[in-house]
mmCIF file of C-alpha atoms and ligand atoms in Angstrom:
data_model
loop_
_atom_site.group_PDB
_atom_site.id
_atom_site.type_symbol
_atom_site.label_atom_id
_atom_site.label_comp_id
_atom_site.label_asym_id
_atom_site.label_seq_id
_atom_site.Cartn_x
_atom_site.Cartn_y
_atom_site.Cartn_z
ATOM 1 C CA UNK A 1 10.072 -20.719 14.200
ATOM 2 C CA UNK A 2 6.478 -19.862 14.815
ATOM 3 C CA UNK A 3 5.022 -17.509 12.449
ATOM 4 C CA UNK A 4 2.132 -14.955 12.596
ATOM 5 C CA UNK A 5 -1.441 -16.092 11.828
ATOM 6 C CA UNK A 6 -2.865 -14.731 8.594
ATOM 7 C CA UNK A 7 -6.259 -13.324 8.495
ATOM 8 C CA UNK A 8 -6.371 -12.241 12.229
ATOM 9 C CA UNK A 9 -4.857 -9.045 13.797
ATOM 10 C CA UNK A 10 -0.992 -9.340 14.751
ATOM 11 C CA UNK A 11 0.457 -7.990 18.163
ATOM 12 C CA UNK A 12 3.750 -5.710 18.451
ATOM 13 C CA UNK A 13 6.428 -6.655 20.633
ATOM 14 C CA UNK A 14 4.737 -5.447 23.765
ATOM 15 C CA UNK A 15 1.695 -7.003 22.887
ATOM 16 C CA UNK A 16 -0.349 -4.536 21.367
ATOM 17 C CA UNK A 17 -2.330 -4.973 18.259
ATOM 18 C CA UNK A 18 -0.319 -3.754 15.075
ATOM 19 C CA UNK A 19 -2.355 -0.383 13.448
ATOM 20 C CA UNK A 20 -0.890 -0.600 9.971
ATOM 21 C CA UNK A 21 -3.452 -1.141 7.664
ATOM 22 C CA UNK A 22 -3.341 -0.151 3.922
ATOM 23 C CA UNK A 23 0.328 -0.383 4.299
ATOM 24 C CA UNK A 24 3.378 -1.599 3.013
ATOM 25 C CA UNK A 25 6.791 -3.352 4.211
ATOM 26 C CA UNK A 26 9.884 -2.494 3.129
ATOM 27 C CA UNK A 27 13.509 -2.587 3.890
ATOM 28 C CA UNK A 28 16.018 0.594 4.509
ATOM 29 C CA UNK A 29 19.663 -0.673 5.917
ATOM 30 C CA UNK A 30 19.202 -3.674 8.016
ATOM 31 C CA UNK A 31 15.728 -3.131 9.258
ATOM 32 C CA UNK A 32 12.455 -3.823 7.726
ATOM 33 C CA UNK A 33 10.150 -1.020 8.138
ATOM 34 C CA UNK A 34 6.142 -1.325 8.255
ATOM 35 C CA UNK A 35 4.166 1.800 7.649
ATOM 36 C CA UNK A 36 0.205 1.960 7.624
ATOM 37 C CA UNK A 37 -2.704 3.708 8.801
ATOM 38 C CA UNK A 38 -3.431 3.618 12.469
ATOM 39 C CA UNK A 39 -6.871 2.989 12.843
ATOM 40 C CA UNK A 40 -6.836 2.459 16.547
ATOM 41 C CA UNK A 41 -10.027 4.048 17.476
ATOM 42 C CA UNK A 42 -13.480 3.242 17.640
ATOM 43 C CA UNK A 43 -15.379 3.990 14.497
ATOM 44 C CA UNK A 44 -17.313 7.168 13.874
ATOM 45 C CA UNK A 45 -20.590 5.965 15.148
ATOM 46 C CA UNK A 46 -23.009 4.699 12.236
ATOM 47 C CA UNK A 47 -20.174 4.969 9.893
ATOM 48 C CA UNK A 48 -17.134 2.543 8.342
ATOM 49 C CA UNK A 49 -14.312 5.357 9.372
ATOM 50 C CA UNK A 50 -12.280 6.168 12.204
ATOM 51 C CA UNK A 51 -10.623 9.565 12.611
ATOM 52 C CA UNK A 52 -7.536 10.349 11.280
ATOM 53 C CA UNK A 53 -5.026 9.462 13.708
ATOM 54 C CA UNK A 54 -2.038 9.144 11.881
ATOM 55 C CA UNK A 55 0.504 7.059 9.765
ATOM 56 C CA UNK A 56 2.186 3.990 12.036
ATOM 57 C CA UNK A 57 5.826 3.034 11.633
ATOM 58 C CA UNK A 58 7.006 -0.247 12.857
ATOM 59 C CA UNK A 59 10.293 -1.682 12.835
ATOM 60 C CA UNK A 60 11.818 -5.373 13.020
ATOM 61 C CA UNK A 61 14.686 -7.759 12.021
ATOM 62 C CA UNK A 62 12.917 -10.701 11.296
ATOM 63 C CA UNK A 63 9.600 -9.590 10.071
ATOM 64 C CA UNK A 64 7.942 -11.556 12.827
ATOM 65 C CA UNK A 65 8.616 -9.150 15.936
ATOM 66 C CA UNK A 66 7.488 -5.915 15.305
ATOM 67 C CA UNK A 67 8.618 -2.669 17.483
ATOM 68 C CA UNK A 68 6.110 0.288 17.135
ATOM 69 C CA UNK A 69 8.260 3.284 16.567
ATOM 70 C CA UNK A 70 5.607 5.789 16.753
ATOM 71 C CA UNK A 71 3.456 7.841 14.479
ATOM 72 C CA UNK A 72 5.607 8.776 11.534
ATOM 73 C CA UNK A 73 2.857 11.208 10.538
ATOM 74 C CA UNK A 74 0.576 12.486 12.568
ATOM 75 C CA UNK A 75 -3.060 13.656 12.595
ATOM 76 C CA UNK A 76 -3.293 17.851 13.050
ATOM 77 C CA UNK A 77 -6.483 18.690 15.081
ATOM 78 C CA UNK A 78 -5.206 22.131 15.595
ATOM 79 C CA UNK A 79 -6.286 22.850 11.731
ATOM 80 C CA UNK A 80 -9.685 22.281 10.530
ATOM 81 C CA UNK A 81 -8.892 23.024 7.198
ATOM 82 C CA UNK A 82 -5.666 20.531 7.011
ATOM 83 C CA UNK A 83 -6.130 17.296 5.022
ATOM 84 C CA UNK A 84 -4.530 16.008 7.856
ATOM 85 C CA UNK A 85 -7.358 16.767 10.323
ATOM 86 C CA UNK A 86 -8.983 14.253 12.308
ATOM 87 C CA UNK A 87 -12.129 14.441 10.676
ATOM 88 C CA UNK A 88 -10.737 13.814 7.277
ATOM 89 C CA UNK A 89 -9.477 10.415 5.888
ATOM 90 C CA UNK A 90 -6.067 9.310 5.106
ATOM 91 C CA UNK A 91 -5.529 6.041 3.651
ATOM 92 C CA UNK A 92 -2.439 3.383 1.866
ATOM 93 C CA UNK A 93 0.470 5.450 3.069
ATOM 94 C CA UNK A 94 3.414 4.454 1.179
ATOM 95 C CA UNK A 95 7.033 5.512 1.541
ATOM 96 C CA UNK A 96 10.186 5.500 -0.732
ATOM 97 C CA UNK A 97 13.804 6.571 -0.043
ATOM 98 C CA UNK A 98 15.144 9.234 -2.763
ATOM 99 C CA UNK A 99 18.452 8.469 -4.040
ATOM 100 C CA UNK A 100 18.516 12.145 -5.372
ATOM 101 C CA UNK A 101 17.997 14.036 -2.259
ATOM 102 C CA UNK A 102 18.615 11.131 0.333
ATOM 103 C CA UNK A 103 15.130 12.161 1.793
ATOM 104 C CA UNK A 104 12.407 9.183 2.878
ATOM 105 C CA UNK A 105 9.108 10.613 0.808
ATOM 106 C CA UNK A 106 5.587 9.236 1.981
ATOM 107 C CA UNK A 107 2.494 9.587 -0.345
ATOM 108 C CA UNK A 108 -1.073 8.821 0.800
ATOM 109 C CA UNK A 109 -4.640 8.988 -0.268
ATOM 110 C CA UNK A 110 -5.615 12.237 1.388
ATOM 111 C CA UNK A 111 -9.555 12.531 1.221
ATOM 112 C CA UNK A 112 -12.201 14.014 2.790
ATOM 113 C CA UNK A 113 -14.799 11.851 4.430
ATOM 114 C CA UNK A 114 -17.401 12.254 1.039
ATOM 115 C CA UNK A 115 -14.453 11.048 -0.727
ATOM 116 C CA UNK A 116 -14.763 14.168 -3.181
ATOM 117 C CA UNK A 117 -11.112 15.645 -2.183
ATOM 118 C CA UNK A 118 -9.512 12.875 -3.747
ATOM 119 C CA UNK A 119 -5.998 14.112 -3.405
ATOM 120 C CA UNK A 120 -2.619 12.637 -3.133
ATOM 121 C CA UNK A 121 -0.875 13.707 0.007
ATOM 122 C CA UNK A 122 2.963 13.879 0.214
ATOM 123 C CA UNK A 123 5.126 14.324 3.572
ATOM 124 C CA UNK A 124 9.238 14.138 3.838
ATOM 125 C CA UNK A 125 11.741 13.230 6.576
ATOM 126 C CA UNK A 126 15.688 12.799 7.155
ATOM 127 C CA UNK A 127 14.708 9.612 8.860
ATOM 128 C CA UNK A 128 12.888 6.707 8.032
ATOM 129 C CA UNK A 129 10.634 6.501 11.429
ATOM 130 C CA UNK A 130 10.035 10.508 10.987
ATOM 131 C CA UNK A 131 8.397 12.783 12.180
ATOM 132 C CA UNK A 132 7.550 13.224 8.181
ATOM 133 C CA UNK A 133 6.691 16.888 7.626
ATOM 134 C CA UNK A 134 3.392 17.008 5.492
ATOM 135 C CA UNK A 135 4.128 19.444 2.365
ATOM 136 C CA UNK A 136 0.963 19.096 0.362
ATOM 137 C CA UNK A 137 -2.280 17.401 -0.784
ATOM 138 C CA UNK A 138 -2.901 17.483 -4.494
ATOM 139 C CA UNK A 139 -4.783 15.918 -7.421
ATOM 140 C CA UNK A 140 -1.820 14.699 -9.522
ATOM 141 C CA UNK A 141 -2.095 15.982 -12.820
ATOM 142 C CA UNK A 142 -5.467 17.148 -12.657
ATOM 143 C CA UNK A 143 -6.928 13.697 -11.977
ATOM 144 C CA UNK A 144 -8.306 12.133 -8.756
ATOM 145 C CA UNK A 145 -6.336 9.937 -6.570
ATOM 146 C CA UNK A 146 -8.441 7.210 -4.775
ATOM 147 C CA UNK A 147 -6.539 4.186 -4.170
ATOM 148 C CA UNK A 148 -2.816 4.422 -4.637
ATOM 149 C CA UNK A 149 0.626 3.058 -4.115
ATOM 150 C CA UNK A 150 4.058 4.216 -4.702
ATOM 151 C CA UNK A 151 6.407 2.069 -7.258
ATOM 152 C CA UNK A 152 9.983 2.459 -8.025
ATOM 153 C CA UNK A 153 10.884 1.380 -12.029
ATOM 154 C CA UNK A 154 13.812 -0.933 -12.646
ATOM 155 C CA UNK A 155 15.343 2.652 -13.858
ATOM 156 C CA UNK A 156 15.020 4.194 -10.549
ATOM 157 C CA UNK A 157 12.242 6.420 -11.404
ATOM 158 C CA UNK A 158 9.278 6.747 -9.032
ATOM 159 C CA UNK A 159 5.743 6.769 -9.809
ATOM 160 C CA UNK A 160 2.035 7.508 -8.263
ATOM 161 C CA UNK A 161 0.053 4.538 -8.988
ATOM 162 C CA UNK A 162 -3.376 5.799 -8.684
ATOM 163 C CA UNK A 163 -7.135 4.735 -9.352
ATOM 164 C CA UNK A 164 -8.652 7.770 -10.903
ATOM 165 C CA UNK A 165 -11.315 9.348 -13.276
ATOM 166 C CA UNK A 166 -14.042 7.790 -10.125
ATOM 167 C CA UNK A 167 -12.095 4.432 -10.036
ATOM 168 C CA UNK A 168 -12.887 3.798 -13.608
ATOM 169 C CA UNK A 169 -9.077 3.982 -14.541
ATOM 170 C CA UNK A 170 -5.681 2.962 -13.043
ATOM 171 C CA UNK A 171 -3.330 6.485 -13.847
ATOM 172 C CA UNK A 172 0.849 5.923 -13.731
ATOM 173 C CA UNK A 173 1.686 9.662 -12.368
ATOM 174 C CA UNK A 174 5.911 10.205 -12.673
ATOM 175 C CA UNK A 175 7.149 11.911 -9.844
ATOM 176 C CA UNK A 176 9.627 14.603 -10.156
ATOM 177 C CA UNK A 177 13.378 13.335 -9.198
ATOM 178 C CA UNK A 178 12.887 14.447 -5.725
ATOM 179 C CA UNK A 179 9.722 12.389 -5.540
ATOM 180 C CA UNK A 180 7.829 15.615 -4.136
ATOM 181 C CA UNK A 181 5.769 16.018 -7.033
ATOM 182 C CA UNK A 182 4.536 15.531 -10.664
ATOM 183 C CA UNK A 183 6.399 15.891 -13.960
ATOM 184 C CA UNK A 184 3.224 16.187 -15.757
ATOM 185 C CA UNK A 185 3.940 12.445 -17.307
ATOM 186 C CA UNK A 186 0.903 10.569 -16.815
ATOM 187 C CA UNK A 187 -0.381 7.137 -18.272
ATOM 188 C CA UNK A 188 -3.631 5.877 -18.284
ATOM 189 C CA UNK A 189 -4.008 1.961 -18.107
ATOM 190 C CA UNK A 190 -6.523 -0.696 -17.552
ATOM 191 C CA UNK A 191 -9.173 1.898 -18.649
ATOM 192 C CA UNK A 192 -12.956 1.214 -17.646
ATOM 193 C CA UNK A 193 -11.903 -1.550 -15.798
ATOM 194 C CA UNK A 194 -12.330 -0.282 -12.601
ATOM 195 C CA UNK A 195 -9.632 -1.923 -10.351
ATOM 196 C CA UNK A 196 -8.216 -0.498 -7.056
ATOM 197 C CA UNK A 197 -6.016 -1.457 -4.227
ATOM 198 C CA UNK A 198 -2.835 -1.408 -6.657
ATOM 199 C CA UNK A 199 0.215 -3.558 -5.573
ATOM 200 C CA UNK A 200 2.967 -4.078 -8.234
ATOM 201 C CA UNK A 201 6.160 -5.690 -8.702
ATOM 202 C CA UNK A 202 8.879 -6.570 -11.113
ATOM 203 C CA UNK A 203 9.371 -9.817 -12.132
ATOM 204 C CA UNK A 204 11.876 -10.682 -14.878
ATOM 205 C CA UNK A 205 11.196 -8.917 -18.177
ATOM 206 C CA UNK A 206 7.566 -7.552 -17.365
ATOM 207 C CA UNK A 207 5.576 -5.745 -14.422
ATOM 208 C CA UNK A 208 2.863 -7.316 -12.773
ATOM 209 C CA UNK A 209 -0.007 -5.340 -10.739
ATOM 210 C CA UNK A 210 -2.443 -6.892 -8.588
ATOM 211 C CA UNK A 211 -5.455 -5.024 -8.054
ATOM 212 C CA UNK A 212 -8.844 -5.560 -6.449
ATOM 213 C CA UNK A 213 -12.432 -4.614 -7.609
ATOM 214 C CA UNK A 214 -14.251 -1.712 -6.234
ATOM 215 C CA UNK A 215 -16.696 -3.121 -3.663
ATOM 216 C CA UNK A 216 -15.555 -0.989 -0.692
ATOM 217 C CA UNK A 217 -14.647 -2.944 2.242
ATOM 218 C CA UNK A 218 -16.144 -6.170 0.875
ATOM 219 C CA UNK A 219 -13.566 -8.668 -0.443
ATOM 220 C CA UNK A 220 -13.733 -9.567 -4.392
ATOM 221 C CA UNK A 221 -11.818 -11.700 -6.841
ATOM 222 C CA UNK A 222 -8.035 -9.925 -6.985
ATOM 223 C CA UNK A 223 -6.833 -9.911 -10.689
ATOM 224 C CA UNK A 224 -3.086 -9.598 -11.915
ATOM 225 C CA UNK A 225 -2.187 -7.391 -15.057
ATOM 226 C CA UNK A 226 0.816 -7.778 -16.693
ATOM 227 C CA UNK A 227 2.889 -5.449 -18.838
ATOM 228 C CA UNK A 228 6.769 -5.161 -20.320
ATOM 229 C CA UNK A 229 6.022 -1.356 -19.605
ATOM 230 C CA UNK A 230 4.860 0.528 -16.890
ATOM 231 C CA UNK A 231 3.635 3.291 -19.216
ATOM 232 C CA UNK A 232 1.541 1.213 -21.677
ATOM 233 C CA UNK A 233 0.181 -2.345 -22.480
ATOM 234 C CA UNK A 234 -1.068 -3.161 -19.418
ATOM 235 C CA UNK A 235 -3.542 -6.398 -19.443
ATOM 236 C CA UNK A 236 -5.517 -8.213 -17.081
ATOM 237 C CA UNK A 237 -4.485 -11.734 -17.403
ATOM 238 C CA UNK A 238 -5.480 -13.734 -14.778
ATOM 239 C CA UNK A 239 -6.705 -14.385 -10.963
ATOM 240 C CA UNK A 240 -3.562 -15.234 -8.974
ATOM 241 C CA UNK A 241 -4.989 -16.767 -5.818
ATOM 242 C CA UNK A 242 -5.721 -20.263 -5.993
ATOM 243 C CA UNK A 243 -7.716 -22.910 -3.818
ATOM 244 C CA UNK A 244 -10.613 -22.250 -1.381
ATOM 245 C CA UNK A 245 -11.460 -18.944 -0.818
ATOM 246 C CA UNK A 246 -9.490 -17.410 -4.021
ATOM 247 C CA UNK A 247 -12.400 -15.979 -5.452
ATOM 248 C CA UNK A 248 -12.403 -13.769 -2.574
ATOM 249 C CA UNK A 249 -9.036 -13.302 -2.196
ATOM 250 C CA UNK A 250 -9.244 -15.181 0.968
ATOM 251 C CA UNK A 251 -11.357 -12.420 2.327
ATOM 252 C CA UNK A 252 -8.939 -9.690 1.839
ATOM 253 C CA UNK A 253 -7.745 -6.779 -0.385
ATOM 254 C CA UNK A 254 -3.931 -5.973 -1.856
ATOM 255 C CA UNK A 255 -2.343 -3.408 -0.253
ATOM 256 C CA UNK A 256 1.414 -3.954 -1.195
ATOM 257 C CA UNK A 257 4.061 -6.424 -2.586
ATOM 258 C CA UNK A 258 7.282 -6.802 -0.827
ATOM 259 C CA UNK A 259 10.146 -9.131 -1.746
ATOM 260 C CA UNK A 260 12.462 -10.974 0.818
ATOM 261 C CA UNK A 261 15.568 -11.625 -1.221
ATOM 262 C CA UNK A 262 14.119 -12.378 -4.725
ATOM 263 C CA UNK A 263 10.848 -13.804 -3.290
ATOM 264 C CA UNK A 264 7.733 -11.819 -3.465
ATOM 265 C CA UNK A 265 5.084 -11.753 -0.961
ATOM 266 C CA UNK A 266 1.813 -10.080 -1.139
ATOM 267 C CA UNK A 267 0.228 -7.776 2.123
ATOM 268 C CA UNK A 268 -3.472 -7.923 2.466
ATOM 269 C CA UNK A 269 -5.772 -6.280 4.523
ATOM 270 C CA UNK A 270 -8.796 -8.244 6.095
ATOM 271 C CA UNK A 271 -11.151 -5.232 6.677
ATOM 272 C CA UNK A 272 -13.532 -5.378 9.592
ATOM 273 C CA UNK A 273 -15.952 -2.323 8.349
ATOM 274 C CA UNK A 274 -17.859 -2.379 11.744
ATOM 275 C CA UNK A 275 -14.754 -1.841 13.703
ATOM 276 C CA UNK A 276 -11.688 -0.826 11.548
ATOM 277 C CA UNK A 277 -9.209 -1.019 14.085
ATOM 278 C CA UNK A 278 -9.779 -4.874 14.369
ATOM 279 C CA UNK A 279 -9.060 -5.415 10.981
ATOM 280 C CA UNK A 280 -6.628 -8.358 9.956
ATOM 281 C CA UNK A 281 -3.631 -9.096 8.103
ATOM 282 C CA UNK A 282 -2.022 -11.473 5.888
ATOM 283 C CA UNK A 283 1.120 -11.781 3.988
ATOM 284 C CA UNK A 284 1.024 -14.755 1.202
ATOM 285 C CA UNK A 285 3.911 -16.043 -0.316
ATOM 286 C CA UNK A 286 4.024 -15.249 -4.070
ATOM 287 C CA UNK A 287 4.958 -18.293 -6.400
ATOM 288 C CA UNK A 288 5.899 -17.249 -9.765
ATOM 289 C CA UNK A 289 5.245 -20.842 -12.030
ATOM 290 C CA UNK A 290 6.409 -20.453 -15.605
ATOM 291 C CA UNK A 291 5.888 -16.457 -15.592
ATOM 292 C CA UNK A 292 2.243 -16.793 -13.467
ATOM 293 C CA UNK A 293 1.272 -15.774 -9.996
ATOM 294 C CA UNK A 294 0.058 -18.430 -7.919
ATOM 295 C CA UNK A 295 -0.999 -17.372 -4.667
ATOM 296 C CA UNK A 296 -2.106 -20.236 -2.209
ATOM 297 C CA UNK A 297 -3.848 -19.514 1.185
ATOM 298 C CA UNK A 298 -1.273 -20.117 3.895
ATOM 299 C CA UNK A 299 -2.417 -20.357 7.668
ATOM 300 C CA UNK A 300 0.771 -18.664 8.795
ATOM 301 C CA UNK A 301 3.277 -15.821 7.782
ATOM 302 C CA UNK A 302 6.620 -17.607 8.310
ATOM 303 C CA UNK A 303 9.300 -15.696 6.105
ATOM 304 C CA UNK A 304 11.895 -17.129 4.432
ATOM 305 C CA UNK A 305 15.072 -14.759 5.410
ATOM 306 C CA UNK A 306 17.636 -17.426 4.453
ATOM 307 C CA UNK A 307 18.155 -15.642 0.957
ATOM 308 C CA UNK A 308 19.048 -12.602 2.676
HETATM 309 C C1 GAL B 1 -11.918 0.261 -0.462
HETATM 310 C C2 GAL B 1 -10.413 0.877 -0.578
HETATM 311 C C3 GAL B 1 -10.340 1.308 0.891
HETATM 312 C C4 GAL B 1 -11.339 2.404 1.362
HETATM 313 C C5 GAL B 1 -12.569 1.806 1.285
HETATM 314 C C6 GAL B 1 -13.518 3.145 1.792
HETATM 315 O O1 GAL B 1 -12.564 -0.090 -1.358
HETATM 316 O O2 GAL B 1 -9.548 -0.235 -0.894
HETATM 317 O O3 GAL B 1 -8.765 1.682 0.935
HETATM 318 O O4 GAL B 1 -10.874 3.578 0.750
HETATM 319 O O5 GAL B 1 -12.794 1.305 -0.075
HETATM 320 O O6 GAL B 1 -14.865 2.503 1.507
#
């Protein structure tokens, strides 16, 4: 089987570059879905931002051939005050299926070009491909929301995990049972550690959380934190990448961990700040060695779907 070359742009089934940055891969039913930022336009002159286009959705049966399903959530050019207006910032979209309502719920980092809105945006849909309807953008429990992800814990509760307090702290904000708002329960973690780009997984009796440092688009050393509980006890314990390039996370930044069967994989973005549309992707297999994560570089992503 020929895999996709890690660190480079990947093409969809029609030969177009995949536009799904800061994204996630997840499985609903018998299909894989890849959501991410559509950055398929030139950078705004002199900046490292692209006008908001929306959230792309791709589907696949084998995790190698991806079919573009269109924009699951579209920019809103008609309302200048909307957080979805092209002039704003939409990053790191993540989607969960809500068991209580049967809906698909998307959260994303909704910001202004100067990153002072620092909100979490929420949209909902009856189907995984959308179109998602935008509901609101708010600061969870009155904390700022910058890099973020969604996580369903082993008891089926959902959490928005977000860098806040100007990136000094990572917050775990519990979502309501319909996943559309916040219960008010919020737990700070990794205080003063200045981590971002969170990607979580449960493994045996402990949760693991990979984060990057805060150096903007420039790569730095990924670290892993672990805890028995999502709500307390998080400790940064290790640098999970190994081999040449590990200190710079192989030029990438974490965005999500998904599992194929029981095997975890880390998704990275290889940002190209001068031309964000050309930012590449990697998907690296995470090896669990006596409870420790080890992530060596792999030139190609060849998914092991034998356990499905
Ligand atoms: C990175 C972050 C990206 C984006 C960028 C803007 O640190 O992970 O999602 O926000 O900064 O400079």
